[in-house]
Amino acid sequence: MVEQKSLLVDIEDGHKLHLRYIAKPGSIGPVVFFMHGAVENGKIFYTESNKGLAPFLAEHGYRCFVGDLRGRGGSTPKIDSEATYGQTESILYEIPEMLNFIEQYTGSRAQYWVGHSWGGVLMNSVFARFPSEIQHVKACVYFGSKRSLYNNHPSKLLKANLLWFNVAHYYSKKYGYLPAKKLGWGSDDESLKSHAQSADWAQKNPWIDSDDGFDYSSVLQHIMLPPTLHIAGVKDKALAQPIDIKAFISESGNGIQELKIYGKTHGHQHNYGHIDMLTHKHARDDQFKDLLAWFDRFAVGGASSQ
C-alpha cells in the first residue's frame, strides 16, 4: 500500500512550496527528489490514485518527494502579474529549500534525482551552483530534458520558434505572466521572468544566468555530475529529440551519461512522446523498469560509482 501526503515548505513573503510525499507506510528506503519542467507541475510524476512514476518507485521501497516550484501545483500563492521570481530563484533558492526540508524530514539527503524536460536543466544548474550536493546523489534520470533546441522538425518550429519564442512573449506582457494553462499550452503557468529566462536558454544561447552572469556550462566542464540516464521518446519531435539531448549531455561536463530512446522500433511497447513517456500505462514495463535498473547499478556508491 502506497500512501501520499502534501508537505509545505515555508519560504519568503508568505510563499509556500509544495512537496508531495509518496511512500509505503514506515518506509526507510532511499530518498528520490523529482522536479517538473516548464508550464508543468509535479503531477507529471503521479496521480492521487497512485499511478505514475513516483508511486511506481514507492511500490519498490523508495521514498519519493515530488516538488512544485513557486506558484505551481500545490505551492501558494499562484503565479500572477505580481510574481517577480524566475528560474534563477528556482535554482538558487527554491530547489535548495526543498532539499533542505527533505533532509530535515527524513534525516537523509535525497540520493536520487529525477527530472522531466526543463526540470533536468534546473537540476544540473543546481549542481553547478552547489557542487557539494553531488556527493549526496548516487544517480539521476532525466525524461526528455534538453537545454537548447537544435532540431528543425516542423512541430518544433511551431511549438518553440513561433509559440514559445514569440507569441508567448505577447501574452506574458499582456497579462504580466504567461497563462499557459488557460491557453492550453501546459498544466501550469509561468512567471514573466521564468518564461523569459527559459526561452533565452532554449534558443541556443550560452548557458549563462541573466541575473548575475554565472556561467553554468563553464563550471560543469570541470566537475563530475552523478551518473545520469537520459530518456528520449521516438514521438518527441518538438521538444527533446536525441540531437537536443546530446547537446545537453555535451555541455553537462564529465561523468557517466547515457541516452536511451523509447519506441516500438527499439523493442518497447509504445511510441512515447514528451508527456506520455511518464504517463502511458506501458511505461512501467519500459523506461520505469530501466530507471530501477539504473538506480540499482549505482546504489552502492555515489557520483563516482562505475
XYZ file of N, CA, C and O in Angstrom, residues 85-223:
556
model
N 9.631 36.521 -9.491
C 10.665 35.490 -9.445
C 10.730 34.726 -10.773
O 9.796 34.738 -11.567
N 11.871 34.066 -10.981
C 12.069 33.290 -12.198
C 12.916 32.068 -11.943
O 12.999 31.576 -10.811
N 13.608 31.597 -12.978
C 14.346 30.353 -12.812
C 15.622 30.550 -11.977
O 16.090 29.596 -11.338
N 16.176 31.756 -11.937
C 17.320 31.994 -11.052
C 16.938 31.705 -9.613
O 17.688 31.058 -8.872
N 15.765 32.170 -9.203
C 15.292 31.920 -7.840
C 15.010 30.427 -7.618
O 15.239 29.898 -6.528
N 14.527 29.746 -8.674
C 14.300 28.300 -8.552
C 15.609 27.577 -8.269
O 15.668 26.669 -7.432
N 16.674 27.968 -8.973
C 17.979 27.314 -8.850
C 18.658 27.670 -7.531
O 19.189 26.793 -6.838
N 18.660 28.937 -7.184
C 19.410 29.392 -6.018
C 18.667 29.206 -4.704
O 19.305 29.108 -3.639
N 17.352 29.141 -4.763
C 16.589 29.231 -3.519
C 15.549 28.123 -3.370
O 15.553 27.383 -2.384
N 14.656 27.998 -4.343
C 13.518 27.093 -4.150
C 13.936 25.619 -4.079
O 13.538 24.896 -3.152
N 14.711 25.165 -5.056
C 15.131 23.762 -5.032
C 16.011 23.472 -3.816
O 15.791 22.464 -3.122
N 16.998 24.316 -3.480
C 17.753 24.075 -2.246
C 16.879 24.039 -0.994
O 17.132 23.235 -0.090
N 15.857 24.887 -0.933
C 14.967 24.862 0.229
C 14.210 23.535 0.312
O 14.009 22.981 1.405
N 13.776 23.019 -0.841
C 13.110 21.714 -0.852
C 14.062 20.621 -0.377
O 13.689 19.754 0.430
N 15.288 20.636 -0.874
C 16.268 19.619 -0.495
C 16.573 19.677 0.998
O 16.697 18.631 1.658
N 16.689 20.873 1.554
C 16.932 21.019 2.987
C 15.758 20.488 3.798
O 15.939 19.822 4.828
N 14.543 20.787 3.324
C 13.350 20.296 4.018
C 13.315 18.765 4.003
O 13.005 18.125 5.016
N 13.608 18.175 2.848
C 13.610 16.713 2.729
C 14.598 16.096 3.710
O 14.296 15.084 4.367
N 15.773 16.710 3.829
C 16.765 16.186 4.772
C 16.265 16.279 6.205
O 16.439 15.342 7.005
N 15.635 17.391 6.546
C 15.096 17.542 7.895
C 13.971 16.540 8.161
O 13.848 15.999 9.262
N 13.188 16.265 7.134
C 12.022 15.378 7.284
C 12.440 13.911 7.402
O 11.833 13.144 8.141
N 13.469 13.524 6.654
C 13.850 12.111 6.584
C 15.144 11.784 7.316
O 15.422 10.602 7.598
N 15.960 12.799 7.574
C 17.279 12.552 8.128
C 18.297 12.172 7.071
O 19.431 11.811 7.389
N 17.898 12.252 5.805
C 18.775 11.860 4.707
C 18.650 12.854 3.565
O 17.551 13.295 3.233
N 19.784 13.182 2.956
C 19.760 13.982 1.743
C 19.182 13.134 0.611
O 19.342 11.896 0.611
N 18.512 13.742 -0.357
C 17.970 12.986 -1.490
C 19.108 12.297 -2.230
O 20.067 12.931 -2.642
N 18.968 10.983 -2.429
C 20.039 10.174 -3.031
C 19.867 9.985 -4.536
O 20.812 9.596 -5.228
N 18.660 10.211 -5.019
C 18.378 10.071 -6.454
C 17.543 11.264 -6.889
O 16.641 11.699 -6.175
N 17.848 11.781 -8.083
C 17.097 12.901 -8.629
C 16.471 12.482 -9.950
O 17.119 11.812 -10.772
N 15.223 12.906 -10.168
C 14.509 12.628 -11.413
C 13.923 13.936 -11.933
O 13.233 14.647 -11.197
N 14.201 14.253 -13.193
C 13.665 15.464 -13.787
C 12.927 15.175 -15.076
O 13.245 14.207 -15.778
N 11.938 15.999 -15.376
C 11.263 15.928 -16.668
C 11.472 17.243 -17.399
O 11.301 18.328 -16.829
N 11.868 17.157 -18.660
C 12.003 18.316 -19.536
C 12.913 19.375 -18.900
O 14.042 19.079 -18.540
N 12.419 20.599 -18.711
C 13.251 21.675 -18.165
C 13.702 21.389 -16.742
O 14.674 21.987 -16.258
N 13.038 20.455 -16.070
C 13.458 20.082 -14.722
C 14.880 19.562 -14.693
O 15.623 19.805 -13.729
N 15.296 18.847 -15.744
C 16.665 18.363 -15.806
C 17.670 19.495 -15.934
O 18.773 19.443 -15.368
N 17.318 20.530 -16.664
C 18.181 21.706 -16.796
C 18.330 22.397 -15.447
O 19.437 22.790 -15.042
N 17.219 22.554 -14.734
C 17.281 23.179 -13.412
C 18.131 22.357 -12.459
O 18.927 22.907 -11.681
N 18.012 21.033 -12.532
C 18.783 20.175 -11.628
C 20.282 20.292 -11.904
O 21.088 20.440 -10.976
N 20.686 20.244 -13.174
C 22.110 20.398 -13.473
C 22.605 21.792 -13.135
O 23.776 21.980 -12.782
N 21.720 22.777 -13.227
C 22.088 24.134 -12.826
C 22.334 24.211 -11.319
O 23.248 24.917 -10.864
N 21.534 23.475 -10.554
C 21.755 23.409 -9.105
C 23.097 22.760 -8.806
O 23.857 23.226 -7.944
N 23.432 21.688 -9.523
C 24.737 21.048 -9.326
C 25.880 22.029 -9.612
O 26.907 22.016 -8.928
N 25.714 22.861 -10.629
C 26.755 23.832 -10.970
C 26.916 24.871 -9.868
O 28.036 25.261 -9.529
N 25.807 25.328 -9.313
C 25.849 26.344 -8.261
C 26.282 25.761 -6.915
O 26.932 26.443 -6.111
N 25.892 24.517 -6.668
C 26.154 23.877 -5.372
C 26.818 22.515 -5.588
O 26.212 21.473 -5.339
N 28.065 22.495 -6.058
C 28.716 21.222 -6.379
C 28.853 20.282 -5.198
O 28.983 19.064 -5.391
N 28.787 20.794 -3.974
C 28.845 19.912 -2.805
C 27.638 18.974 -2.746
O 27.682 17.943 -2.063
N 26.569 19.330 -3.458
C 25.368 18.482 -3.482
C 25.637 17.159 -4.202
O 24.980 16.140 -3.922
N 26.604 17.166 -5.110
C 26.852 15.992 -5.960
C 27.220 14.773 -5.130
O 26.818 13.646 -5.455
N 27.949 14.967 -4.040
C 28.403 13.840 -3.231
C 27.250 13.058 -2.618
O 27.409 11.883 -2.267
N 26.089 13.669 -2.494
C 24.944 13.003 -1.886
C 24.120 12.203 -2.887
O 23.292 11.370 -2.493
N 24.298 12.472 -4.189
C 23.405 11.921 -5.212
C 24.077 10.750 -5.909
O 25.131 10.905 -6.535
N 23.460 9.598 -5.836
C 24.011 8.389 -6.450
C 23.750 8.344 -7.948
O 24.591 7.859 -8.715
N 22.588 8.805 -8.388
C 22.245 8.746 -9.809
C 21.083 9.674 -10.107
O 20.275 10.005 -9.226
N 20.975 10.071 -11.380
C 19.873 10.900 -11.873
C 19.248 10.222 -13.092
O 19.938 9.501 -13.831
N 17.971 10.503 -13.318
C 17.304 10.103 -14.554
C 16.504 11.294 -15.046
O 15.697 11.866 -14.306
N 16.747 11.690 -16.313
C 16.062 12.839 -16.902
C 15.215 12.370 -18.082
O 15.715 11.719 -19.003
N 13.942 12.721 -18.062
C 12.991 12.367 -19.112
C 12.816 13.560 -20.054
O 12.297 14.598 -19.656
N 13.266 13.407 -21.296
C 13.064 14.452 -22.288
C 13.667 15.788 -21.907
O 13.083 16.837 -22.175
N 14.857 15.764 -21.304
C 15.497 17.009 -20.871
C 16.508 17.487 -21.903
O 17.380 16.744 -22.335
N 16.389 18.722 -22.270
C 17.334 19.408 -23.149
C 17.403 20.852 -22.673
O 16.529 21.321 -21.962
N 18.478 21.526 -23.046
C 18.539 22.959 -22.730
C 18.210 23.769 -23.970
O 17.199 24.445 -24.032
N 19.049 23.662 -25.006
C 18.787 24.378 -26.250
C 18.217 23.429 -27.299
O 18.544 22.239 -27.310
N 17.383 23.972 -28.161
C 16.757 23.174 -29.211
C 17.537 23.294 -30.510
O 17.686 24.392 -31.059
N 18.027 22.164 -31.000
C 18.806 22.124 -32.231
C 18.040 21.501 -33.396
O 18.418 21.691 -34.544
N 16.996 20.730 -33.108
C 16.261 20.072 -34.189
C 15.417 21.093 -34.957
O 15.080 22.164 -34.437
N 15.083 20.748 -36.198
C 14.291 21.635 -37.050
C 13.012 20.958 -37.542
O 12.533 21.256 -38.646
N 12.468 20.077 -36.712
C 11.211 19.427 -37.071
C 10.093 20.474 -37.159
O 10.085 21.446 -36.385
N 9.133 20.317 -38.075
C 8.049 21.302 -38.189
C 7.302 21.558 -36.874
O 6.920 22.712 -36.608
N 7.120 20.524 -36.052
C 6.416 20.736 -34.786
C 7.246 21.573 -33.818
O 6.701 22.335 -33.017
N 8.574 21.478 -33.916
C 9.433 22.335 -33.100
C 9.340 23.778 -33.572
O 9.292 24.727 -32.766
N 9.304 23.984 -34.880
C 9.193 25.334 -35.422
C 7.888 25.997 -34.980
O 7.843 27.211 -34.757
N 6.836 25.170 -34.826
C 5.551 25.698 -34.364
C 5.563 25.950 -32.859
O 5.290 27.060 -32.393
N 5.890 24.889 -32.080
C 5.759 24.979 -30.623
C 6.818 25.865 -29.984
O 6.538 26.556 -28.992
N 8.025 25.848 -30.539
C 9.109 26.623 -29.939
C 9.303 27.959 -30.653
O 9.079 29.023 -30.078
N 9.695 27.902 -31.922
C 10.034 29.138 -32.632
C 8.871 30.119 -32.697
O 9.035 31.318 -32.456
N 7.687 29.617 -33.036
C 6.537 30.505 -33.167
C 5.905 30.815 -31.813
O 5.770 31.983 -31.439
N 5.522 29.756 -31.072
C 4.760 29.971 -29.841
C 5.643 30.397 -28.665
O 5.458 31.473 -28.102
N 6.626 29.564 -28.278
C 7.391 29.823 -27.053
C 8.310 31.028 -27.184
O 8.458 31.814 -26.249
N 8.929 31.196 -28.351
C 9.893 32.280 -28.536
C 9.260 33.590 -28.998
O 9.920 34.632 -28.977
N 8.012 33.539 -29.431
C 7.401 34.756 -29.975
C 6.027 35.051 -29.383
O 5.868 35.988 -28.611
N 5.030 34.236 -29.723
C 3.663 34.518 -29.274
C 3.567 34.570 -27.756
O 2.845 35.395 -27.184
N 4.306 33.688 -27.079
C 4.238 33.640 -25.616
C 4.670 34.962 -24.985
O 4.135 35.366 -23.943
N 5.619 35.645 -25.592
C 6.053 36.939 -25.049
C 4.916 37.965 -25.116
O 4.788 38.825 -24.227
N 4.091 37.883 -26.148
C 2.936 38.780 -26.253
C 1.992 38.568 -25.068
O 1.554 39.534 -24.420
N 1.681 37.301 -24.776
C 0.766 37.008 -23.664
C 1.395 37.351 -22.319
O 0.711 37.848 -21.414
N 2.699 37.105 -22.166
C 3.367 37.428 -20.908
C 3.298 38.929 -20.618
O 3.037 39.344 -19.480
N 3.512 39.716 -21.642
C 3.475 41.167 -21.454
C 2.035 41.662 -21.247
O 1.789 42.585 -20.478
N 1.098 41.009 -21.914
C -0.305 41.407 -21.781
C -0.837 41.152 -20.380
O -1.527 42.007 -19.790
N -0.530 39.969 -19.829
C -1.083 39.571 -18.528
C -0.128 39.811 -17.361
O -0.545 39.737 -16.203
N 1.143 40.040 -17.652
C 2.127 40.167 -16.581
C 2.683 38.820 -16.148
O 3.513 38.753 -15.246
N 2.221 37.762 -16.753
C 2.719 36.387 -16.570
C 2.194 35.592 -17.750
O 1.376 36.092 -18.540
N 2.672 34.358 -17.914
C 2.237 33.533 -19.036
C 1.128 32.591 -18.570
O 1.389 31.634 -17.837
N -0.139 32.835 -19.000
C -1.260 31.985 -18.579
C -1.332 30.705 -19.420
O -2.291 30.471 -20.160
N -0.306 29.882 -19.305
C -0.161 28.711 -20.175
C -1.312 27.720 -20.003
O -1.736 27.082 -20.976
N -1.810 27.580 -18.782
C -2.919 26.648 -18.559
C -4.171 27.117 -19.288
O -4.846 26.331 -19.963
N -4.474 28.393 -19.192
C -5.633 28.969 -19.885
C -5.496 28.840 -21.392
O -6.485 28.589 -22.105
N -4.268 28.970 -21.898
C -4.016 28.878 -23.332
C -3.983 27.439 -23.833
O -3.921 27.203 -25.042
N -3.999 26.479 -22.913
C -3.932 25.077 -23.307
C -2.536 24.627 -23.693
O -2.365 23.630 -24.393
N -1.519 25.347 -23.209
C -0.130 25.030 -23.547
C 0.541 24.132 -22.516
O 1.659 23.672 -22.741
N -0.085 23.939 -21.388
C 0.523 23.134 -20.341
C -0.401 23.024 -19.152
O -1.534 23.522 -19.181
N 0.085 22.389 -18.100
C -0.743 22.164 -16.916
C -0.580 23.254 -15.871
O -1.279 23.247 -14.863
N 0.337 24.216 -16.099
C 0.522 25.294 -15.133
C 1.087 26.525 -15.828
O 1.499 26.470 -16.997
N 1.108 27.640 -15.107
C 1.531 28.920 -15.665
C 3.010 29.180 -15.388
O 3.655 28.476 -14.602
N 3.544 30.218 -16.032
C 4.923 30.643 -15.829
C 4.944 32.136 -15.506
O 4.174 32.909 -16.066
N 5.848 32.513 -14.622
C 6.018 33.934 -14.367
C 6.658 34.591 -15.587
O 7.258 33.922 -16.435
N 6.525 35.898 -15.662
C 7.134 36.656 -16.764
C 8.632 36.373 -16.846
O 9.186 36.122 -17.921
N 9.287 36.366 -15.683
C 10.734 36.170 -15.645
C 11.117 34.738 -15.982
O 12.067 34.513 -16.745
N 10.406 33.762 -15.451
C 10.774 32.365 -15.716
C 10.601 32.036 -17.193
O 11.424 31.323 -17.783
N 9.547 32.565 -17.820
C 9.380 32.325 -19.247
C 10.495 32.980 -20.044
O 11.088 32.373 -20.937
N 10.817 34.231 -19.730
C 11.855 34.947 -20.478
C 13.205 34.245 -20.355
O 13.933 34.100 -21.348
N 13.527 33.799 -19.148
C 14.829 33.158 -18.933
C 14.913 31.796 -19.622
O 15.932 31.466 -20.236
N 13.864 31.004 -19.525
C 13.902 29.677 -20.148
C 13.890 29.792 -21.676
O 14.578 29.030 -22.369
N 13.127 30.740 -22.214
C 13.102 30.932 -23.663
C 14.469 31.366 -24.180
O 14.909 30.959 -25.259
N 15.175 32.178 -23.400
C 16.510 32.625 -23.795
C 17.465 31.435 -23.890
O 18.183 31.281 -24.886
N 17.482 30.579 -22.894
C 18.387 29.421 -22.899
C 18.022 28.427 -23.996
O 18.897 27.790 -24.571
N 16.743 28.276 -24.272
C 16.316 27.277 -25.259
C 16.674 27.669 -26.693
O 16.630 26.837 -27.590
N 17.043 28.933 -26.906
C 17.366 29.410 -28.257
C 18.851 29.314 -28.598
O 19.377 30.145 -29.339
N 19.521 28.308 -28.069
C 20.938 28.073 -28.370
C 21.833 29.223 -27.910
O 22.926 29.432 -28.443
N 21.373 29.976 -26.932
C 22.205 30.998 -26.324
C 23.081 30.364 -25.253
O 22.806 29.253 -24.797
N 24.151 31.036 -24.830
C 25.016 30.467 -23.799
C 24.249 30.177 -22.514
O 23.272 30.871 -22.177
N 24.723 29.166 -21.788
C 24.100 28.747 -20.523
C 24.624 29.664 -19.417
O 25.394 29.267 -18.560
N 24.201 30.902 -19.472
C 24.668 31.936 -18.553
C 23.461 32.579 -17.887
O 22.466 32.887 -18.547
N 23.562 32.802 -16.586
C 22.443 33.364 -15.840
C 22.279 34.849 -16.155
O 23.246 35.617 -16.099
N 21.058 35.240 -16.489
C 20.802 36.631 -16.853
C 20.829 37.564 -15.650
O 20.935 38.787 -15.818
N 20.749 37.011 -14.440
C 20.780 37.858 -13.250
C 22.195 38.264 -12.859
O 22.465 39.441 -12.593
N 23.102 37.295 -12.789
C 24.435 37.599 -12.265
C 25.576 37.148 -13.168
O 26.747 37.253 -12.784
N 25.257 36.641 -14.365
C 26.295 36.245 -15.302
C 26.984 34.937 -14.988
O 28.016 34.620 -15.603
N 26.454 34.163 -14.073
C 27.056 32.871 -13.736
C 27.048 31.968 -14.967
O 26.023 31.791 -15.613
N 28.210 31.387 -15.274
C 28.376 30.561 -16.471
C 28.262 29.087 -16.079
O 29.242 28.465 -15.655
N 27.061 28.532 -16.231
C 26.806 27.153 -15.811
C 27.632 26.156 -16.611
O 28.232 25.233 -16.051
N 27.661 26.303 -17.916
C 28.356 25.350 -18.768
C 29.846 25.317 -18.458
O 30.458 24.236 -18.401
N 30.434 26.476 -18.237
C 31.860 26.544 -17.930
C 32.168 25.808 -16.632
O 33.151 25.052 -16.547
N 31.353 26.011 -15.633
C 31.562 25.342 -14.343
C 31.396 23.834 -14.485
O 32.194 23.042 -13.959
N 30.364 23.409 -15.217
C 30.079 21.980 -15.327
C 31.173 21.234 -16.083
O 31.323 20.018 -15.898
N 31.934 21.919 -16.913
C 33.013 21.245 -17.638
C 34.136 20.793 -16.708
O 34.974 19.971 -17.100
N 34.153 21.294 -15.496
C 35.247 20.998 -14.579
C 34.812 20.174 -13.366
O 35.594 20.002 -12.425
N 33.580 19.685 -13.374
C 33.128 18.834 -12.280
C 32.459 17.587 -12.860
O 32.080 17.560 -14.033
